Short mmCIF file of C-alpha atoms in Angstrom, two decimals:
data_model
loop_
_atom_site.label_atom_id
_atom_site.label_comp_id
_atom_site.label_asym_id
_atom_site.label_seq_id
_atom_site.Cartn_x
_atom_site.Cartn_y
_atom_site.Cartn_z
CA UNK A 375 -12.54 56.68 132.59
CA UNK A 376 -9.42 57.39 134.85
CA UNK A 377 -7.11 54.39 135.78
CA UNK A 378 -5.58 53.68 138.87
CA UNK A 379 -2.92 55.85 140.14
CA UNK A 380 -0.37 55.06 143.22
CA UNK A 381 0.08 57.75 145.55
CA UNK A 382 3.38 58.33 147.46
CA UNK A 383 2.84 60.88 150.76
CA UNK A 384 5.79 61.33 152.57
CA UNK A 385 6.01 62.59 155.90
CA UNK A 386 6.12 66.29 155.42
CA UNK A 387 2.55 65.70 153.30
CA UNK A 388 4.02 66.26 150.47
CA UNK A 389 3.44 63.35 147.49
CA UNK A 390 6.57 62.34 145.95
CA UNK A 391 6.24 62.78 142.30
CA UNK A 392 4.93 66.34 143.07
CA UNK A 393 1.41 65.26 142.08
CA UNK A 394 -1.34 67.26 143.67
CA UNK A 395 -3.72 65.54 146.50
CA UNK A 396 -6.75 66.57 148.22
CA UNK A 397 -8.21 66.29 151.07
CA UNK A 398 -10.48 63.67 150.41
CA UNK A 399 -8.00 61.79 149.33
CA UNK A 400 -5.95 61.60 152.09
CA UNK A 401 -8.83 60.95 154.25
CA UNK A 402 -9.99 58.07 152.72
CA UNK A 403 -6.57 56.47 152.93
CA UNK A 404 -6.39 57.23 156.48
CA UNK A 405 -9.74 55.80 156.76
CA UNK A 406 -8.31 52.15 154.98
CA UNK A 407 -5.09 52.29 157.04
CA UNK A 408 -6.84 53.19 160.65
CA UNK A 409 -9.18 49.79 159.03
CA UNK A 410 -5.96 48.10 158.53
CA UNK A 411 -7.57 47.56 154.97
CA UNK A 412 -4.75 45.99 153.21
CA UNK A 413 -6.33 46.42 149.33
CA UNK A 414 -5.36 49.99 148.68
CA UNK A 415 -2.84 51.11 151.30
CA UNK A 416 0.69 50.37 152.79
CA UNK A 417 3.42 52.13 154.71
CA UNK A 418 6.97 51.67 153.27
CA UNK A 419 10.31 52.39 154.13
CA UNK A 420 12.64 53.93 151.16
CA UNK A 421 16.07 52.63 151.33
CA UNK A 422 17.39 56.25 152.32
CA UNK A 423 15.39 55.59 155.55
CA UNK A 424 12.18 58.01 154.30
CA UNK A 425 8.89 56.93 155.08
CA UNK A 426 5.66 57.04 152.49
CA UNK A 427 1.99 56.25 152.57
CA UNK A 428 1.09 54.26 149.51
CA UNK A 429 -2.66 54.44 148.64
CA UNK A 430 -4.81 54.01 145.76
CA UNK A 431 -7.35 57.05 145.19
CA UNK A 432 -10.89 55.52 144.53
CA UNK A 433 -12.19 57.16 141.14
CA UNK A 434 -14.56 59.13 142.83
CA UNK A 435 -11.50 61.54 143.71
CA UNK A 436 -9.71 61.18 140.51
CA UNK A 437 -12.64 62.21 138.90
CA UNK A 438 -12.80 65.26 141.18
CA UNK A 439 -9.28 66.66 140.21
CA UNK A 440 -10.15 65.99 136.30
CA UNK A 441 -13.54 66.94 136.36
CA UNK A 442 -14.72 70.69 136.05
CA UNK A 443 -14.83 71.55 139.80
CA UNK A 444 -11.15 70.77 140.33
CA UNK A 445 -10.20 74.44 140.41
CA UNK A 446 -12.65 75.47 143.22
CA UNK A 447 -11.65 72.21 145.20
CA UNK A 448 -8.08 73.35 145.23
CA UNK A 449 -8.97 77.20 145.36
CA UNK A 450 -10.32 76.78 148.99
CA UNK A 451 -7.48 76.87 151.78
CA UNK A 452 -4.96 75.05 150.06
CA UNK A 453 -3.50 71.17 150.01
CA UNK A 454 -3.35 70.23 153.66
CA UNK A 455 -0.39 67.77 154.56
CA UNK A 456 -1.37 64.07 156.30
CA UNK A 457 -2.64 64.07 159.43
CA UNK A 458 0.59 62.71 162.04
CA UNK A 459 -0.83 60.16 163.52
CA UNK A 460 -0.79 58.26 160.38
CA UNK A 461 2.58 57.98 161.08
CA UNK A 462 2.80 56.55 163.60
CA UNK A 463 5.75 54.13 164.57
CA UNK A 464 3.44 51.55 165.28
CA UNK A 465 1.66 52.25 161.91
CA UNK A 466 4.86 52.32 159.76
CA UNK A 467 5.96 48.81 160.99
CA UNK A 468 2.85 46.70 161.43
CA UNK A 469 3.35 43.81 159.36
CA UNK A 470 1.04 43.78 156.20
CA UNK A 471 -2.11 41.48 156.04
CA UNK A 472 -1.07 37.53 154.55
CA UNK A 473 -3.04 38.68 151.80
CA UNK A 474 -2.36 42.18 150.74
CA UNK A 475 -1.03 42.01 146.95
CA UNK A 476 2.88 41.72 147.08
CA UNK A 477 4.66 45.42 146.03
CA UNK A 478 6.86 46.30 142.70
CA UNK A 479 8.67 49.03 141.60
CA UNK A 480 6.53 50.64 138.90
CA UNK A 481 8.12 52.34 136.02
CA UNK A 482 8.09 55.33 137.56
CA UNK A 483 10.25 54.30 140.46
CA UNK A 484 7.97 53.91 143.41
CA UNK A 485 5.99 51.38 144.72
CA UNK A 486 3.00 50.27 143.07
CA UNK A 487 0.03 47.87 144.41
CA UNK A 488 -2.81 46.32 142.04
CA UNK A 489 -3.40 43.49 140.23
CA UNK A 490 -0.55 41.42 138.63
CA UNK A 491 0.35 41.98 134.81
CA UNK A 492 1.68 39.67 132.17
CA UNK A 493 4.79 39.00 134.10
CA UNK A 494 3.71 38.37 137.23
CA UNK A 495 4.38 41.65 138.78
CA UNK A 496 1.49 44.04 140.07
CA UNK A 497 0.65 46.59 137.33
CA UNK A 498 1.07 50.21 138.24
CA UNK A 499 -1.24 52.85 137.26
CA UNK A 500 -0.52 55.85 134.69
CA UNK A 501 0.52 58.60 136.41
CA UNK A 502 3.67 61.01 135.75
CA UNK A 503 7.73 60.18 136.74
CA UNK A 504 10.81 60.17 135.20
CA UNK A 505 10.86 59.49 132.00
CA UNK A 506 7.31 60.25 131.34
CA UNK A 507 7.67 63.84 130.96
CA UNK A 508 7.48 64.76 134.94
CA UNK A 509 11.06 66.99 135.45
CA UNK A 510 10.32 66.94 139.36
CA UNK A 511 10.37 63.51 139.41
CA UNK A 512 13.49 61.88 141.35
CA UNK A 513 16.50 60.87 139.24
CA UNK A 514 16.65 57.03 137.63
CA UNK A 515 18.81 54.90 139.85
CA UNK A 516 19.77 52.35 137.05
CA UNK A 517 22.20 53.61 134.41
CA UNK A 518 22.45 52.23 131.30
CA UNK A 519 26.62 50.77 130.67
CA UNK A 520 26.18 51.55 126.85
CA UNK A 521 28.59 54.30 127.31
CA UNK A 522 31.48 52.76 129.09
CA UNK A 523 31.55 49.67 126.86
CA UNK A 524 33.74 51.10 123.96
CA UNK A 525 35.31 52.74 127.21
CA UNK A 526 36.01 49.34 128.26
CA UNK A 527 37.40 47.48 124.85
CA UNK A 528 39.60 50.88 124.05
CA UNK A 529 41.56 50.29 127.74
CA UNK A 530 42.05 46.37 126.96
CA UNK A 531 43.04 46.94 123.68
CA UNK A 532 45.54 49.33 124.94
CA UNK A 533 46.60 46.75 127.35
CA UNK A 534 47.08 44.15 125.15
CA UNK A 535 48.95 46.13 122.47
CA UNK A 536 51.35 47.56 125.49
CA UNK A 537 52.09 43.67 126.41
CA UNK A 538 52.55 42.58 122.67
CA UNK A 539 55.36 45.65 122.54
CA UNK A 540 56.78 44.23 125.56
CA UNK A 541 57.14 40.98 124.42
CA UNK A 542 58.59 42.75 121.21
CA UNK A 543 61.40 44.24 122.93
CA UNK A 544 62.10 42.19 125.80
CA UNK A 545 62.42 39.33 123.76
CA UNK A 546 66.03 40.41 121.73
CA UNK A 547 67.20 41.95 124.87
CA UNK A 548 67.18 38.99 126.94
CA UNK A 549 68.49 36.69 123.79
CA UNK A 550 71.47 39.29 124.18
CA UNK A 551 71.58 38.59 128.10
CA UNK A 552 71.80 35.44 127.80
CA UNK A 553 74.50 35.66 125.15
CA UNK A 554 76.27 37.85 127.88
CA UNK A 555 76.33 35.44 130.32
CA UNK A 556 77.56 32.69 127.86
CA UNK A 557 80.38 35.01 126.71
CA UNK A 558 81.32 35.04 130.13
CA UNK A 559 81.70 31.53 131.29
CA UNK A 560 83.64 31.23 127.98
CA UNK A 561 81.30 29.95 125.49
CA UNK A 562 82.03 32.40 122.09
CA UNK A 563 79.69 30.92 119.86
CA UNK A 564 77.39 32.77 117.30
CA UNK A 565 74.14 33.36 118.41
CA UNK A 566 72.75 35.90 116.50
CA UNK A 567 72.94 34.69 112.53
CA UNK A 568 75.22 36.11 110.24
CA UNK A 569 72.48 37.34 108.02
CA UNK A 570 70.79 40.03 108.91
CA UNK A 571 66.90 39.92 108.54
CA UNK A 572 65.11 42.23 106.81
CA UNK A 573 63.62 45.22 108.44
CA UNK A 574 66.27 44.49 111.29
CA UNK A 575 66.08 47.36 113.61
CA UNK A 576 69.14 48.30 116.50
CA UNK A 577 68.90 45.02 118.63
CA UNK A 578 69.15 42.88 115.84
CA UNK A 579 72.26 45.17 114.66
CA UNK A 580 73.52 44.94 117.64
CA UNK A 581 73.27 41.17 117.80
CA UNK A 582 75.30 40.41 114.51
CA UNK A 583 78.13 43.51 116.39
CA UNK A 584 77.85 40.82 119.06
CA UNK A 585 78.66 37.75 117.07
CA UNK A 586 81.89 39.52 115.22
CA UNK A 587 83.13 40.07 118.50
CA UNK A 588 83.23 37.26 119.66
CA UNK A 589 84.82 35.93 116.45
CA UNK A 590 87.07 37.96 116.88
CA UNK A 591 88.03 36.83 120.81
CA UNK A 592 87.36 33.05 119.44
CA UNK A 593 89.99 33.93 116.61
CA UNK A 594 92.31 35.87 119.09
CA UNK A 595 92.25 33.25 121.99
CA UNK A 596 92.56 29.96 118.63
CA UNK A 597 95.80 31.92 117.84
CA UNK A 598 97.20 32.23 121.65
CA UNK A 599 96.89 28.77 121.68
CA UNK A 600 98.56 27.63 118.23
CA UNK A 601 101.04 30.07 119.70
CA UNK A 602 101.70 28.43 122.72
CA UNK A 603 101.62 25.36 120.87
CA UNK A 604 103.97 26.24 118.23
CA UNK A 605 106.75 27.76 120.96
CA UNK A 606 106.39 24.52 123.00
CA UNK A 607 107.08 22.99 119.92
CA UNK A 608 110.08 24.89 118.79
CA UNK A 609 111.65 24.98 122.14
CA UNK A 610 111.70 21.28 122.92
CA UNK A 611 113.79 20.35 119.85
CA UNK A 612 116.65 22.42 120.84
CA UNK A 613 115.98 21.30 124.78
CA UNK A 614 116.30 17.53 123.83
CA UNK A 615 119.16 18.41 121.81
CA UNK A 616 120.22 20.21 124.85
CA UNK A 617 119.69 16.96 126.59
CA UNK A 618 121.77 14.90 124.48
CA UNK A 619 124.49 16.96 124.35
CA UNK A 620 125.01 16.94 128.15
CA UNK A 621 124.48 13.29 128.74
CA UNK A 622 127.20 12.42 126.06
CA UNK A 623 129.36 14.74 127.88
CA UNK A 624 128.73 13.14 130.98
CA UNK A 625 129.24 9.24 129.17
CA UNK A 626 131.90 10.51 127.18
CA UNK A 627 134.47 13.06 128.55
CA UNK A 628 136.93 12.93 125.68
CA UNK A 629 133.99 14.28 123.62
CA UNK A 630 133.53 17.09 125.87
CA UNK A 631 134.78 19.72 123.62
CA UNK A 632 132.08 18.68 120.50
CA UNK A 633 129.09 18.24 122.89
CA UNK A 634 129.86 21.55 124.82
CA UNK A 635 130.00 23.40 120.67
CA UNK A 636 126.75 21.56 120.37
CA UNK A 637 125.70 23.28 123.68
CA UNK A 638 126.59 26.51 123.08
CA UNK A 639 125.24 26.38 119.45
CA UNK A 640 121.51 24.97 120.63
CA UNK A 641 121.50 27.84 122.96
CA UNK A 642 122.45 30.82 120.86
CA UNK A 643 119.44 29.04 118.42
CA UNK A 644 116.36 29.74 121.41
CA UNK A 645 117.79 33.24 122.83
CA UNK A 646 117.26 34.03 118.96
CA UNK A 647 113.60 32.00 119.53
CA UNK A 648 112.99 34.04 122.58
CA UNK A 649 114.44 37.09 121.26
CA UNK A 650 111.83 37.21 118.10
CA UNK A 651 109.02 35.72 119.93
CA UNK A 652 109.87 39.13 122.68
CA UNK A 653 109.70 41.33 119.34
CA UNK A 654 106.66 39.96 117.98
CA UNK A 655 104.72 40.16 121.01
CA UNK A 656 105.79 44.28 121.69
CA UNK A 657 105.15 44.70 118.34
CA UNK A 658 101.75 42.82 118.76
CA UNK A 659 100.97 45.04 121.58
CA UNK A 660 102.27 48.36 120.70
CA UNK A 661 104.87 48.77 123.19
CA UNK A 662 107.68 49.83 120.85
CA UNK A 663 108.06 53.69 121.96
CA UNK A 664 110.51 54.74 120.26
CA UNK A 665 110.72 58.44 119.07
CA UNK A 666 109.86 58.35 115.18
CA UNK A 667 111.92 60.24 112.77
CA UNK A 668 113.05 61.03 109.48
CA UNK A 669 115.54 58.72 107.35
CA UNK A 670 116.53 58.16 103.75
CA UNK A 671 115.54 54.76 102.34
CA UNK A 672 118.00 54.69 100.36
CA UNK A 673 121.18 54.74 102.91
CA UNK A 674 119.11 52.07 105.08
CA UNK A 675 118.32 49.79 102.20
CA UNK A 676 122.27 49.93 101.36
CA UNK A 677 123.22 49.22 104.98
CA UNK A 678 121.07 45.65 104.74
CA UNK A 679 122.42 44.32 101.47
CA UNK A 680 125.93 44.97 102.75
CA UNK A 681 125.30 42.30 105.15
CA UNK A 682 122.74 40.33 103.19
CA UNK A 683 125.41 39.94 100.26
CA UNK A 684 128.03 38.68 102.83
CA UNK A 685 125.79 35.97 103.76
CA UNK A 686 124.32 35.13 100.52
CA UNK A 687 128.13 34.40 99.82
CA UNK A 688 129.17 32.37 102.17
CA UNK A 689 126.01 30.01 101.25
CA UNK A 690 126.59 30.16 97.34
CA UNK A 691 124.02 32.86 96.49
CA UNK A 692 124.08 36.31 95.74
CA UNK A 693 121.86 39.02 96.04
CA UNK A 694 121.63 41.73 93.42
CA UNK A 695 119.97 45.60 93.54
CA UNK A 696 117.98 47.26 91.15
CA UNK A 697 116.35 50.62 90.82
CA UNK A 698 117.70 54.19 92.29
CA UNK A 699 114.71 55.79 93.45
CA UNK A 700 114.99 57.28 97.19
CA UNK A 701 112.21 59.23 99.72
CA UNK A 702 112.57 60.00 103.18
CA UNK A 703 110.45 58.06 105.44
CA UNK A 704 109.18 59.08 108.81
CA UNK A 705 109.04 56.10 111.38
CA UNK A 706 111.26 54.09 113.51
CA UNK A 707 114.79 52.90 111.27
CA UNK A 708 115.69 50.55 113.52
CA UNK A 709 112.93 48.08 113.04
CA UNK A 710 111.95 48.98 109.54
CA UNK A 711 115.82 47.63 109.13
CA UNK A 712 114.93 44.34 110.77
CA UNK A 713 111.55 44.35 108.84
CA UNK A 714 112.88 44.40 105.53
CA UNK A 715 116.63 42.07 106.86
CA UNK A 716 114.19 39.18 107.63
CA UNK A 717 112.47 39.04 104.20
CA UNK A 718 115.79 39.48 102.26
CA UNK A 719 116.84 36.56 104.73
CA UNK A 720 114.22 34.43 104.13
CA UNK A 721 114.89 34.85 99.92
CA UNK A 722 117.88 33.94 100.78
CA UNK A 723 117.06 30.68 102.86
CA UNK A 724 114.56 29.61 99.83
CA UNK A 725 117.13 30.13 97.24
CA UNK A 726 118.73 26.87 95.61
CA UNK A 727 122.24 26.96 95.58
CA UNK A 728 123.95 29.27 93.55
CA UNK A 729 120.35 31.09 93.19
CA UNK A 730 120.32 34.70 93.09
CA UNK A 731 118.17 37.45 94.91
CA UNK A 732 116.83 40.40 93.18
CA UNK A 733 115.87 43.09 95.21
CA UNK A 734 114.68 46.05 93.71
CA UNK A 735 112.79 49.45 94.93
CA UNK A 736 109.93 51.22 92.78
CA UNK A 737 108.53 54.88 94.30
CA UNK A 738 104.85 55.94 92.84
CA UNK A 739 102.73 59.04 93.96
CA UNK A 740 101.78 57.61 97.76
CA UNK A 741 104.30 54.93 98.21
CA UNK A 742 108.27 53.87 98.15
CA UNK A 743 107.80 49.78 97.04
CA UNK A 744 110.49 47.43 98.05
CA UNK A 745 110.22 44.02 95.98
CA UNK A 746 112.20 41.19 96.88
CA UNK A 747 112.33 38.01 94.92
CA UNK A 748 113.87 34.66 95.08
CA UNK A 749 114.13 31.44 92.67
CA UNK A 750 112.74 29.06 95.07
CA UNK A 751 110.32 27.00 94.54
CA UNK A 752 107.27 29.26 95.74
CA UNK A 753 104.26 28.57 98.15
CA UNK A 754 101.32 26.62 97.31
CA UNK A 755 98.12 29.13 95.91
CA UNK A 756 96.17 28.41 99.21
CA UNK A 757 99.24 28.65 101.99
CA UNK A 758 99.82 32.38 100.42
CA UNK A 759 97.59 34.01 103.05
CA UNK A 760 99.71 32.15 105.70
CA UNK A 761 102.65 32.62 105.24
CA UNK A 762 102.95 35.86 107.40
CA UNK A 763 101.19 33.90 110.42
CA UNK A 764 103.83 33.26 113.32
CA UNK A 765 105.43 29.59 113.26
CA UNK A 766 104.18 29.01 109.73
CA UNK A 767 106.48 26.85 107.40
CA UNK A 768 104.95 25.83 103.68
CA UNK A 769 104.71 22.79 102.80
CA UNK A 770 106.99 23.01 99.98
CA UNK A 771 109.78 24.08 102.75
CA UNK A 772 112.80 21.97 102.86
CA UNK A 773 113.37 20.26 106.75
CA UNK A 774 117.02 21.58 106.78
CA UNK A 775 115.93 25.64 106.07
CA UNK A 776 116.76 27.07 109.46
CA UNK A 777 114.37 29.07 110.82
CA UNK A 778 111.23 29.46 113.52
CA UNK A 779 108.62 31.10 110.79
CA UNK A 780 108.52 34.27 112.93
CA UNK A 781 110.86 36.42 110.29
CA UNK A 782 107.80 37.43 107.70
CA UNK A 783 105.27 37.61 110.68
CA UNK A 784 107.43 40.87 112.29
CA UNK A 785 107.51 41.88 109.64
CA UNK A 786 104.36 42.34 108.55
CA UNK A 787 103.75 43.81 112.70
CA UNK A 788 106.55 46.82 111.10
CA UNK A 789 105.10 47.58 108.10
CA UNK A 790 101.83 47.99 109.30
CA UNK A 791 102.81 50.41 112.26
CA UNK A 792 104.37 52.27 109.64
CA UNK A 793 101.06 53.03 107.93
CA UNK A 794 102.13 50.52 104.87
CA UNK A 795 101.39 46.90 103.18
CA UNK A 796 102.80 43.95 102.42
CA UNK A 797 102.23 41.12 100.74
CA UNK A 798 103.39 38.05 98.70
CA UNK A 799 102.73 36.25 95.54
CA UNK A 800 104.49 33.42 93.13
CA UNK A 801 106.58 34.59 90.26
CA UNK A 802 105.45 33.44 86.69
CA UNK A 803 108.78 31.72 86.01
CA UNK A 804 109.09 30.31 90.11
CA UNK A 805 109.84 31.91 92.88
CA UNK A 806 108.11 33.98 95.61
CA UNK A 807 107.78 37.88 95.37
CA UNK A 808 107.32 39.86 98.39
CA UNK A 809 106.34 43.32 98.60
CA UNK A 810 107.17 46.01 100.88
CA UNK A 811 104.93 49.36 100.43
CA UNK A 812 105.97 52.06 102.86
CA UNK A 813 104.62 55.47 102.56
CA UNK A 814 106.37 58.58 101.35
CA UNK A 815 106.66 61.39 103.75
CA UNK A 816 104.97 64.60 103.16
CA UNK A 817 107.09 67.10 102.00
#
């Protein structure tokens, strides 16, 4: 027994799931709608602005188009289309009766009218649609979002692993910015660690480059001020004895001739202050430019114990010379000279009296060595790695050595310019060795 079926006629006759209608059909439902019957017909907008008949088919004419004599009921002149004047304006918006069932979508997408199912809504009649095997049907409105789900999660993921990375690298960078900006305003301290972590990549690398530097300035700007300190130091001892030696003049006029000795004596002491603190700092700074050449060691080395011996002399020492070796050198004569004057000087300050110097020179593949040693009483174990710092006086130095501490200091500055080393250590039966290693020149 056939069910049901809701009809959709549009205006051009034609029934909108492409289902075929006869003529009895669509004259009975213009019979119920000229009846304003409300149980088996409507008019109804689509939301496109298209307007349909709705009607149920009684069985009588379902049962004509499955029944044996469909073929000669559709053989005769063909499908006519609904008569116009059911739709009429008037027709398509006269209210529906306070009693007609309300109207549902029914599976297939149209509007169906019958008697409520399970849930409330009318229940449609079978008929074909989308989705039940009709390809003429309209297209489904409603899309299922299955698809653009994993869509979805792939494009957040990829959002949220693009901030993480972010985070990742903007997080050292501005640790270095900020580190920047302290350097600037003066505040050198570490930031970074001085171990590095492991699996450090460039930023951390770059981080630890950034802490020895400004080790470095902290240990560059400490020294500029021990320096200043150290000067101010040195000079006020001969400015107050400067001092003195004027006022007593001034109190004391028959004593003018010792105070004015005393006078000219303090004063010949800081031009020789200023004159090695002028050296160190050219030295310091590279601005010695003058034109390097070729010299025998040997002929300078003899030139400085000349004078060295004359001094030793005249303050009960002497200073004695071992070893012939000699190699030309390549470098600047005149300072090398003062380099190597100021450490036979300083054996010879350190000596007891009646001490003796030994200075002796040693050539090996790569190097002429210069070794001068005293029979003073040495430097302490930990004060050997200062002793070549400017203003620096050991511990075990006696208060009456003359002397700023600037002598071993240029000349460490000269040796080094000269591509060579030097360095000290204590003598197993007393004394302090120093060590001058100068390159040979290539031949």
């Amino acid at each position: 027994m056939p069910r049901h079926r809701v009809y959709a006629v549009g205006e051009d006759g034609k029934e909108l799931l492409g289902r075929i209608t006869t003529p009895g059909m669509l004259s009975e439902a213009q019979k119920m709608l000229a009846s304003a019957d409300p149980r088996g017909v409507r008019n109804v907008t689509s939301p496109e602005g298209q307007r349909y008949l709705l009607f149920l088919p009684s069985r009588r004419h379902l049962g004509e188009l499955e029944g044996p004599d469909s073929r000669a009921l559709l053989a005769g002149s063909g499908i006519p289309g609904l008569d116009p004047r059911a739709f009429r304006r008037q027709d398509f918006h006269r209210p529906p009766p306070a009693d007609a069932p309300p109207a549902s979508r029914s599976a297939a997408g149209g509007l169906a009218f019958g008697p409520p199912g399970p849930g409330g809504t009318p229940e449609a009649g079978p008929g074909p649609g989308p989705g039940r095997g009709d390809p003429g049907g309209p297209p489904a409105r409603v899309r299922p979002l299955t698809p653009y789900i994993p869509i979805g999660a792939a494009v957040l993921a990829s959002l949220l692993f693009a901030a993480l990375l972010a985070w990742y690298f903007a997080r050292p960078i501005r640790a270095l910015r900020q580190a920047f900006d302290a350097a600037a305003s003066g505040d050198l301290a570490p930031r970074f660690g001085g171990k590095p972590r492991a699996g450090g990549d460039e930023l951390t690398t770059l981080g630890r480059d950034f802490d020895r530097m400004t080790a470095r300035l902290r240990a560059l700007l400490d020294g500029q001020k021990n320096l200043l300190h150290d000067v101010s130091h040195e000079l006020r001892s001969p400015l107050a004895r400067l001092q003195a030696a004027i006022g007593l003049a001034h109190q004391q006029p028959d004593k003018a001739a010792a105070s004015m000795e005393r006078i000219e004596r303090e004063s010949v002491r800081m031009d020789k202050l200023v004159g090695e603190l002028l050296t160190l700092s050219r030295l310091e700074a590279g601005a010695f430019d003058s034109p390097q050449q070729e010299f025998s060691l040997g002929e300078l080395l003899e030139d400085i114990l000349q004078d060295a011996r004359f001094e030793a002399a005249t303050n009960g020492r002497e200073v004695a010379f071992s070893g012939g070796a000699d190699a030309q050198l390549t470098g600047q004569p005149e300072l090398l000279a003062r380099a190597i004057e100021n450490v036979v000087r300083n054996a010879i300050k350190h000596s007891p009296a009646g001490g003796r110097v030994d200075v002796e020179i040693v050539r090996d593949a790569r190097y002429m060595r210069i070794r001068v040693m005293d029979h003073g009483p040495g430097i302490a174990q930990e004060d050997l790695g200062k002793i070549f710092q400017p203003f620096y006086r050991g511990s075990s130095t006696e208060k009456d050595v003359d002397g700023h501490g600037l002598g071993l200091a240029i000349a460490q500055q000269v040796v080094q310019q000269h591509g060579g080393r030097i360095a000290a250590a204590n003598r197993a039966g007393g004394g302090l060795c120093v060590e001058l290693a100068l390159p040979v020149a290539e031949a």
